[in-house]
Coordinates of C-alpha atoms and ligand atoms in Angstrom, one line a residue:
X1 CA 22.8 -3.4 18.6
X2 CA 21.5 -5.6 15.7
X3 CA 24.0 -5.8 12.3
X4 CA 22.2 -2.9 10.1
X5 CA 21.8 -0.8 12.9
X6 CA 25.8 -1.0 13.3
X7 CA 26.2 -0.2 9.7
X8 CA 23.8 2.7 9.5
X9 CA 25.9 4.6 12.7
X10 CA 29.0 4.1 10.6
X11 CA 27.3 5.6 7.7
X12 CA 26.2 8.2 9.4
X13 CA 29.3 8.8 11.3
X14 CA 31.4 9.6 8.2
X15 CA 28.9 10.5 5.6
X16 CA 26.6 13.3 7.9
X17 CA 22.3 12.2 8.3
X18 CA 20.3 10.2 6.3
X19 CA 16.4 11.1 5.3
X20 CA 14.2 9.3 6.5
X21 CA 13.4 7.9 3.6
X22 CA 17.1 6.7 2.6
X23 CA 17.0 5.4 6.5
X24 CA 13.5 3.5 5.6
X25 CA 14.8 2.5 2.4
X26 CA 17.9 0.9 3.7
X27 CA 15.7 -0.9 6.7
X28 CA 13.1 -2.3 4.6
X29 CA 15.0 -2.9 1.3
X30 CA 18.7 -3.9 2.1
X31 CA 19.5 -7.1 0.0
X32 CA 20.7 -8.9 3.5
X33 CA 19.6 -7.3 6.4
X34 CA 16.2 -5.1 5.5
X35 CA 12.8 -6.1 7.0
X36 CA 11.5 -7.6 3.3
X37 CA 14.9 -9.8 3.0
X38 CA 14.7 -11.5 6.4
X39 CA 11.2 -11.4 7.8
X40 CA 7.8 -13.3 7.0
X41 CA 5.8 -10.5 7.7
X42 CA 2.1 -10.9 7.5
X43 CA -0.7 -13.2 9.2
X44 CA -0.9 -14.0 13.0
X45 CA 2.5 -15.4 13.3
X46 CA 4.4 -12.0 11.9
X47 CA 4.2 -8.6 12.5
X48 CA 0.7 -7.5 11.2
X49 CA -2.4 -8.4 9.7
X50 CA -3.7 -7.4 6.4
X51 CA -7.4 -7.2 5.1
X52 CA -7.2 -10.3 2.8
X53 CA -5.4 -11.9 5.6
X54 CA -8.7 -11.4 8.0
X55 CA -11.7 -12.8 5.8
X56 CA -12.1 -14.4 2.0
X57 CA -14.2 -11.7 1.4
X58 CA -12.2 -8.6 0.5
X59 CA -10.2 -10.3 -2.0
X60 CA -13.7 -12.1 -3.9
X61 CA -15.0 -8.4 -3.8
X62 CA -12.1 -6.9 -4.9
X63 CA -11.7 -9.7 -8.0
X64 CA -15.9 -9.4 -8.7
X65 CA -15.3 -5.3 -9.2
X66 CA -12.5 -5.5 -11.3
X67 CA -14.4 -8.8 -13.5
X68 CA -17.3 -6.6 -13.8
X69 CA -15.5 -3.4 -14.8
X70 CA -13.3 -5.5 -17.3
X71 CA -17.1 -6.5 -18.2
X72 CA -18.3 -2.7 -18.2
X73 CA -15.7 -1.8 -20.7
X74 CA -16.4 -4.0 -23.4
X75 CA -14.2 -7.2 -22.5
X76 CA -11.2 -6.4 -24.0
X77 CA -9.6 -9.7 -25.6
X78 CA -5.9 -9.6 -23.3
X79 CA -5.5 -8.0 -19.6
X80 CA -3.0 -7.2 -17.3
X81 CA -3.9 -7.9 -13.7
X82 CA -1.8 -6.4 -11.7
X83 CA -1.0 -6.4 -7.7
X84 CA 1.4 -4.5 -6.2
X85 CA 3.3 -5.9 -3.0
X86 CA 0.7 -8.9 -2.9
X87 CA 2.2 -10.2 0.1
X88 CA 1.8 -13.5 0.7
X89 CA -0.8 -13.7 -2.4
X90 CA -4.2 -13.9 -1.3
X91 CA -5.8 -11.4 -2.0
X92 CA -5.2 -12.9 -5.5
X93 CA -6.2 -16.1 -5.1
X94 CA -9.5 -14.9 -3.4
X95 CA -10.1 -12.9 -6.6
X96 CA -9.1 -15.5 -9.0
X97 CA -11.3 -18.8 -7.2
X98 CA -14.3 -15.8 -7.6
X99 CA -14.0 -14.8 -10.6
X100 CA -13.7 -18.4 -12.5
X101 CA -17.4 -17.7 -13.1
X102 CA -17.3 -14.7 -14.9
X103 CA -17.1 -16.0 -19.0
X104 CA -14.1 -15.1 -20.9
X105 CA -12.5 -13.6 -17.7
X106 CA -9.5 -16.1 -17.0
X107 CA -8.9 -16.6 -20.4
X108 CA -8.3 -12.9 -21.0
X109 CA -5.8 -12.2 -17.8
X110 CA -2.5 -13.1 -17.1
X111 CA -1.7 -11.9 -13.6
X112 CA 1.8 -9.8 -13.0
X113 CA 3.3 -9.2 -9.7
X114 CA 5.4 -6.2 -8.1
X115 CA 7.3 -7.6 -5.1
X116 CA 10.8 -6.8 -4.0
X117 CA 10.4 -9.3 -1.6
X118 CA 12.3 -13.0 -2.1
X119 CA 10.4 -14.7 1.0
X120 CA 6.6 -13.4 -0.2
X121 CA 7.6 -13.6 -4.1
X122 CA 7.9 -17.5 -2.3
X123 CA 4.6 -17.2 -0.7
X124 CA 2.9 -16.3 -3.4
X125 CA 4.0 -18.8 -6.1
X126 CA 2.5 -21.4 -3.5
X127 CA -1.1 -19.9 -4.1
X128 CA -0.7 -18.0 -7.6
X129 CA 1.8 -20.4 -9.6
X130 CA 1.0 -18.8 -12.9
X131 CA 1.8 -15.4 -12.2
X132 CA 4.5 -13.5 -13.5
X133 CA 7.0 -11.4 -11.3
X134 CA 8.7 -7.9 -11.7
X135 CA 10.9 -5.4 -9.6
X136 CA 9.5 -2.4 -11.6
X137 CA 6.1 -1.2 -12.5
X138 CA 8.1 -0.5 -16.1
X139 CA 8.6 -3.9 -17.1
X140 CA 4.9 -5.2 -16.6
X141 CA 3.4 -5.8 -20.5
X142 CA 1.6 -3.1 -22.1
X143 CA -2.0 -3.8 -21.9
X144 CA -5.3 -3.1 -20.4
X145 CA -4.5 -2.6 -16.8
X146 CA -6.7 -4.6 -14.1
X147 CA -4.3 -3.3 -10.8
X148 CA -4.7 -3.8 -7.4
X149 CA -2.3 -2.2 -4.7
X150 CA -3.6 -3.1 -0.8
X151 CA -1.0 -1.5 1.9
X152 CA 1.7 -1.3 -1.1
X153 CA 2.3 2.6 -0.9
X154 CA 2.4 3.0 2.7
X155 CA 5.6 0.7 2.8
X156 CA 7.2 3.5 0.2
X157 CA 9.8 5.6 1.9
X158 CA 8.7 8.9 2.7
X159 CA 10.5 11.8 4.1
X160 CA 9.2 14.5 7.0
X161 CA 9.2 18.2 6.5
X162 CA 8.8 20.7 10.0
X163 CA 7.2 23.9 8.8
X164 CA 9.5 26.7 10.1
X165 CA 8.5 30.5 9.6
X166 CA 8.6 31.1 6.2
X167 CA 10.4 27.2 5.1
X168 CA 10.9 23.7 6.1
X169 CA 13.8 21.9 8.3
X170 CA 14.2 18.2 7.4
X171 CA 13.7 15.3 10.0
X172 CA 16.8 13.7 9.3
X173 CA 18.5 10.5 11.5
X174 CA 21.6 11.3 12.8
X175 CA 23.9 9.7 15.6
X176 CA 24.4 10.7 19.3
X177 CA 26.1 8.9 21.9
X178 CA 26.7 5.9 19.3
X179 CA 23.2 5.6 18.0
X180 CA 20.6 7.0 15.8
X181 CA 18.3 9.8 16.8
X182 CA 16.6 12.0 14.9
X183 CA 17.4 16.0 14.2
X184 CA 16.0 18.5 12.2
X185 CA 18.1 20.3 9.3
X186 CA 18.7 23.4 8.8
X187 CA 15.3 25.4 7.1
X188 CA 15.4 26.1 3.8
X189 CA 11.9 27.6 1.5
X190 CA 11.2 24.0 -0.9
X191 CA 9.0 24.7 -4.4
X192 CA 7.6 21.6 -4.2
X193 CA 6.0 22.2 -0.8
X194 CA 5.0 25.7 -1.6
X195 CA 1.8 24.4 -1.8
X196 CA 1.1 23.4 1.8
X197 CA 2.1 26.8 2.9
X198 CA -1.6 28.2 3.3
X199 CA -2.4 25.2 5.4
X200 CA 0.5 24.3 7.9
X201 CA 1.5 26.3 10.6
X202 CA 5.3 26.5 12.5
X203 CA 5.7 23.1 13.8
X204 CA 3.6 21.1 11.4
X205 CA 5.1 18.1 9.9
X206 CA 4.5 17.8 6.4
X207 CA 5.7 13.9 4.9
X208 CA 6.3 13.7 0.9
X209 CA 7.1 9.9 -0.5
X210 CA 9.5 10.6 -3.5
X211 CA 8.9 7.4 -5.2
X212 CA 5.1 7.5 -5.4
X213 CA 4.1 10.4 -7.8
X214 CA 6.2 8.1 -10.8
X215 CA 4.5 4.9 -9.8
X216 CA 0.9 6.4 -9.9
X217 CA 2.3 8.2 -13.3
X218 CA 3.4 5.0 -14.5
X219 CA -0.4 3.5 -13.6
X220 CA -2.2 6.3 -14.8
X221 CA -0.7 6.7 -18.0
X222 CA -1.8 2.7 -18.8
X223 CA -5.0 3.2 -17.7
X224 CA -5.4 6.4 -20.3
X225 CA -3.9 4.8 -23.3
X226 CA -5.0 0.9 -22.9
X227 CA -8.2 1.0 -20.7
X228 CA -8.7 -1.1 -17.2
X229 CA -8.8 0.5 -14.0
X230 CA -6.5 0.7 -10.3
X231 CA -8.1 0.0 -6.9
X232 CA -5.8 1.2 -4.2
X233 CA -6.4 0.6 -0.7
X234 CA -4.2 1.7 2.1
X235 CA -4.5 4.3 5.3
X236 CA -4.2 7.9 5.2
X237 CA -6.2 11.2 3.9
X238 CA -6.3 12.8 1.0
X239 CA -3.6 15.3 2.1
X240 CA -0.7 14.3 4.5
X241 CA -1.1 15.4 8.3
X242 CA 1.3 15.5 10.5
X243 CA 4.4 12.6 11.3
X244 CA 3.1 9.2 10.6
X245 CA 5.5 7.5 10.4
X246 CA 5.2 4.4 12.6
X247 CA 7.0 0.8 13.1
X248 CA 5.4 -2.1 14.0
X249 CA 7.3 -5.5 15.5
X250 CA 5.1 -8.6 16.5
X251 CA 1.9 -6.8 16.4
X252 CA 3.1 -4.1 18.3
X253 CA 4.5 -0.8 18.3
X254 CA 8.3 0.4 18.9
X255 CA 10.1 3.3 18.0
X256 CA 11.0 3.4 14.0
X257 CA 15.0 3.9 14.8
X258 CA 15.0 0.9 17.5
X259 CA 15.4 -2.1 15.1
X260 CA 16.3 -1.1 11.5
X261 CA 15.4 -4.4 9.4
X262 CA 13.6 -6.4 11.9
X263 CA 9.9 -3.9 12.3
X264 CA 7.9 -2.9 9.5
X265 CA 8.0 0.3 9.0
X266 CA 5.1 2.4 7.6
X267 CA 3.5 5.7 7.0
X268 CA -0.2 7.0 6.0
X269 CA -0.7 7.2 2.3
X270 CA -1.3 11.2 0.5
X271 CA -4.1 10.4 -2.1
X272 CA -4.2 13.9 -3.5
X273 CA -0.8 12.7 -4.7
X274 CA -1.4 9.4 -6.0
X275 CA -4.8 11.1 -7.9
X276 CA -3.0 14.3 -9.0
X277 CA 0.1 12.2 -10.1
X278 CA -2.5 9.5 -12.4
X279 CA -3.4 12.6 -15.0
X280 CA -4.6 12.0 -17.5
X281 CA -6.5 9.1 -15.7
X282 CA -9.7 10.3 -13.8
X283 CA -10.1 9.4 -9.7
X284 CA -12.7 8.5 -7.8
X285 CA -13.5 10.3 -4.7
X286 CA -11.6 9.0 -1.7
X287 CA -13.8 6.2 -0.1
X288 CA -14.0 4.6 3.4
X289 CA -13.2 1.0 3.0
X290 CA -16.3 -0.1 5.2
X291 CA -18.4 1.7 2.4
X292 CA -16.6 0.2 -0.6
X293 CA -17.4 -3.3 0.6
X294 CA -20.9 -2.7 1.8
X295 CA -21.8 -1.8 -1.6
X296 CA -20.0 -4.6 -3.3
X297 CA -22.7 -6.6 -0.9
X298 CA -20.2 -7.9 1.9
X299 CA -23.1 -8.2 4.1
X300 CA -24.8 -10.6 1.7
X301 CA -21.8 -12.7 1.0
X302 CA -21.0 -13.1 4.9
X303 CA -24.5 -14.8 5.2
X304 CA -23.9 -16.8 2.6
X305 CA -20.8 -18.0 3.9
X306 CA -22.5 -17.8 7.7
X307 CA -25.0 -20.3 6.6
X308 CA -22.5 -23.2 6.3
X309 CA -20.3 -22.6 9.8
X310 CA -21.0 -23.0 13.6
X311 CA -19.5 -22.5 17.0
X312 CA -15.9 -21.3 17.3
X313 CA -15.4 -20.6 13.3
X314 CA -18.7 -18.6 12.8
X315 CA -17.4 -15.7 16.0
X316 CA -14.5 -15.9 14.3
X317 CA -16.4 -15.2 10.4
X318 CA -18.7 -12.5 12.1
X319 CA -15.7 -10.8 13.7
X320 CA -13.7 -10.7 10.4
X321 CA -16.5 -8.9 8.7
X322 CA -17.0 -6.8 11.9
X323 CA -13.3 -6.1 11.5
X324 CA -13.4 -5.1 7.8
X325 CA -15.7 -3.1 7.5
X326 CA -16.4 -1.4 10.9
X327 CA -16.0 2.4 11.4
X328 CA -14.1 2.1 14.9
X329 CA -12.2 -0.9 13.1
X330 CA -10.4 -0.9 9.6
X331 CA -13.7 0.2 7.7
X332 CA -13.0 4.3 8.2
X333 CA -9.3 4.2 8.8
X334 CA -8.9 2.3 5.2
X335 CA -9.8 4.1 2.0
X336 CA -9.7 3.5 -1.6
X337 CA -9.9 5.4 -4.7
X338 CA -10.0 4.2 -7.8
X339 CA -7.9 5.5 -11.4
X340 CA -10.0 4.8 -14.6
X341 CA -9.8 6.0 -17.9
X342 CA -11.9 9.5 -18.7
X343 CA -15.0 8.5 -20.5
X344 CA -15.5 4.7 -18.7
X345 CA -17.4 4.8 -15.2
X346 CA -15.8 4.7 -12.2
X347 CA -15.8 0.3 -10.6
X348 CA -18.7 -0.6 -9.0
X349 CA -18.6 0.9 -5.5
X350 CA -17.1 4.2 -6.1
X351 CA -18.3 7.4 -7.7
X352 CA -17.1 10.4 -8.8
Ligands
SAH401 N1 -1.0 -6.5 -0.2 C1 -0.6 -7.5 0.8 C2 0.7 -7.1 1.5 C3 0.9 -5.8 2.1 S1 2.5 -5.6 2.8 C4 -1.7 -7.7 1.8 O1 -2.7 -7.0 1.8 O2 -1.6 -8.7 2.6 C5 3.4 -4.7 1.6 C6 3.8 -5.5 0.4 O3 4.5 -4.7 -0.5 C7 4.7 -6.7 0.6 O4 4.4 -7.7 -0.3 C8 6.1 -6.1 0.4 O5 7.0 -7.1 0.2 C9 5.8 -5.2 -0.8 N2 6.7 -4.1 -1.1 C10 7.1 -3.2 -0.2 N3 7.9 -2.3 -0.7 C11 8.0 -2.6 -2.0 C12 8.7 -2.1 -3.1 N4 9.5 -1.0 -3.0 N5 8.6 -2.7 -4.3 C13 7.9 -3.9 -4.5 N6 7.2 -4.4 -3.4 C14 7.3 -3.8 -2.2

């Protein structure tokens, strides 16, 4: 049994369960043994692969739509672009070394990064030196917000309702035989899932992620007051269906309880709540990544790019974009919506 494991059994031996999302909190989070403390997640060598990871592309898309909606709303003289859990830092740098172009751009920004984690905040000062870092969305400077958040709020601890007849029991972890299993809590009726009454039936698992509603607050009320816009890209639906919750080690699946601290652990992102929560900001409708890059013109830019490689590294370019932006790959399971300020135009790409 590794160290946190051992830890969390005590816990739960003389304390009673956790929720899930104190249990994911604790794997992902704890200062010496969680998953962002010890592990190098991301690329071929760790435990997944990211968009920006696969092809140059999505981040000099994602950069050009934010330049040209900084553009749209009248240039404003100092920005705030923003990435939330930029992982190894990318994405960024694709949207920086695109942007350079754009007059007045660079000189405007200054970028400002949300990571909790020491080895990426690492990562990322290799290929974004002048960026700025911070633990909470709170501290970032008040300005016109430029923000981009790619698989951020699926790493957010969420917890699971199971609709009973007229309430919900929790999905709690508890301990049997010396090690953690789940169990469900006693029902109870919950206000703040009074909502999803009408469309759950006994048995449905319902997931909430406490932390997200004040983030997209936080994001939304910037937006309002200063200007800018959000691009958020992640999987999930507009409401959440069913348990998702789902661990990943080495590329490869195994059960979420297995190996606190050493699999990433994940769940599909609600983007009613992160729209709902943005008020007074506006949302775009919810928008299947494959479609998003399409008409920021991926297909152009891949032939672009085609033009100058051959052999083993041009299959490799044509799959990346195959991979993107692909229904039966990441282009339907991804989606992004977008937060902007009422009265500006949603980025280029979305719509309302
Ligand atoms: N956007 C990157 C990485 C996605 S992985 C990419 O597309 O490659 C999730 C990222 O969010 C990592 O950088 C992780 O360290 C960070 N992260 C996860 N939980 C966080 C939290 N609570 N606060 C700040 N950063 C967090």
């Amino acid at each position: 049994m590794n160290a946190l494991k051992e830890i969390l059994v005590r816990r739960i031996a003389s304390l009673g369960p956790m929720t899930i999302a104190e249990y994911m909190a604790e794997a992902l989070v704890h200062p010496k043994y969680g998953y962002y403390a010890t592990q190098n997640p991301i690329g071929a060598g760790g435990d997944f692969i990211t968009a920006p990871e696969i092809s140059q592309m999505f981040g000099e898309l994602i950069g050009l739509c934010l330049a040209q909606t900084w553009l749209d709303q009248g240039q404003p003289a100092q920005i705030t672009l923003a990435e939330l859990g930029p992982g190894r830092g990318t994405l960024m740098q694709d949207a920086l070394r695109a942007t350079r172009a754009v007059p007045g751009f660079h000189d405007a920004l200054q970028v400002h990064f949300l990571e909790v984690s020491p080895t990426l905040r690492n990562e990322q000062s290799k290929r974004v030196p002048n960026a700025q870092w911070h633990s909470a969305i709170s501290t970032i400077p008040e300005a016109p917000l430029f923000l981009i958040a790619n698989e951020f709020f699926d790493a957010l601890p969420i917890r699971q309702f199971e609709r009973d007849k007229s309430g919900w029991r929790e999905r709690v972890v508890t301990v049997d035989d010396g090690t953690l299993n789940f169990a469900l809590s006693s029902p109870a009726p919950l206000a703040a899932l009074n909502h999803r009454l009408d469309d759950t039936k006994p048995g449905d698992i319902v997931e909430t992620c406490p932390t997200l509603p004040a983030i997209s607050a936080e994001i939304g009320r910037r937006v309002s007051e200063h200007g800018g816009a959000a691009l958020i890209f992640d999987y999930g639906d507009w409401r959440s269906q069913g348990d998702t919750l789902q661990a990943l080690r080495e590329h490869s699946a195994t059960h979420p309880l297995e190996t606190p601290g050493q699999a990433d652990l994940t769940a599909h992102v609600d983007f009613e709540t992160i729209a709902v929560s943005a008020s007074p900001a506006r949302y775009s409708l919810l928008t299947p990544q494959g479609v998003f890059l399409e008409r920021l013109g991926i297909t152009a830019r891949a032939q672009q790019l085609a033009s100058s490689l051959d052999g083993e590294a041009l299959a490799a370019h044509i799959a990346a974009h195959r991979r993107l932006t692909h229904p039966a790959e990441m282009g339907n399971l991804f989606k992004c919506i977008a937060l902007f300020p009422e009265g500006s135009a949603p980025p280029p790409g979305l719509e309302i």
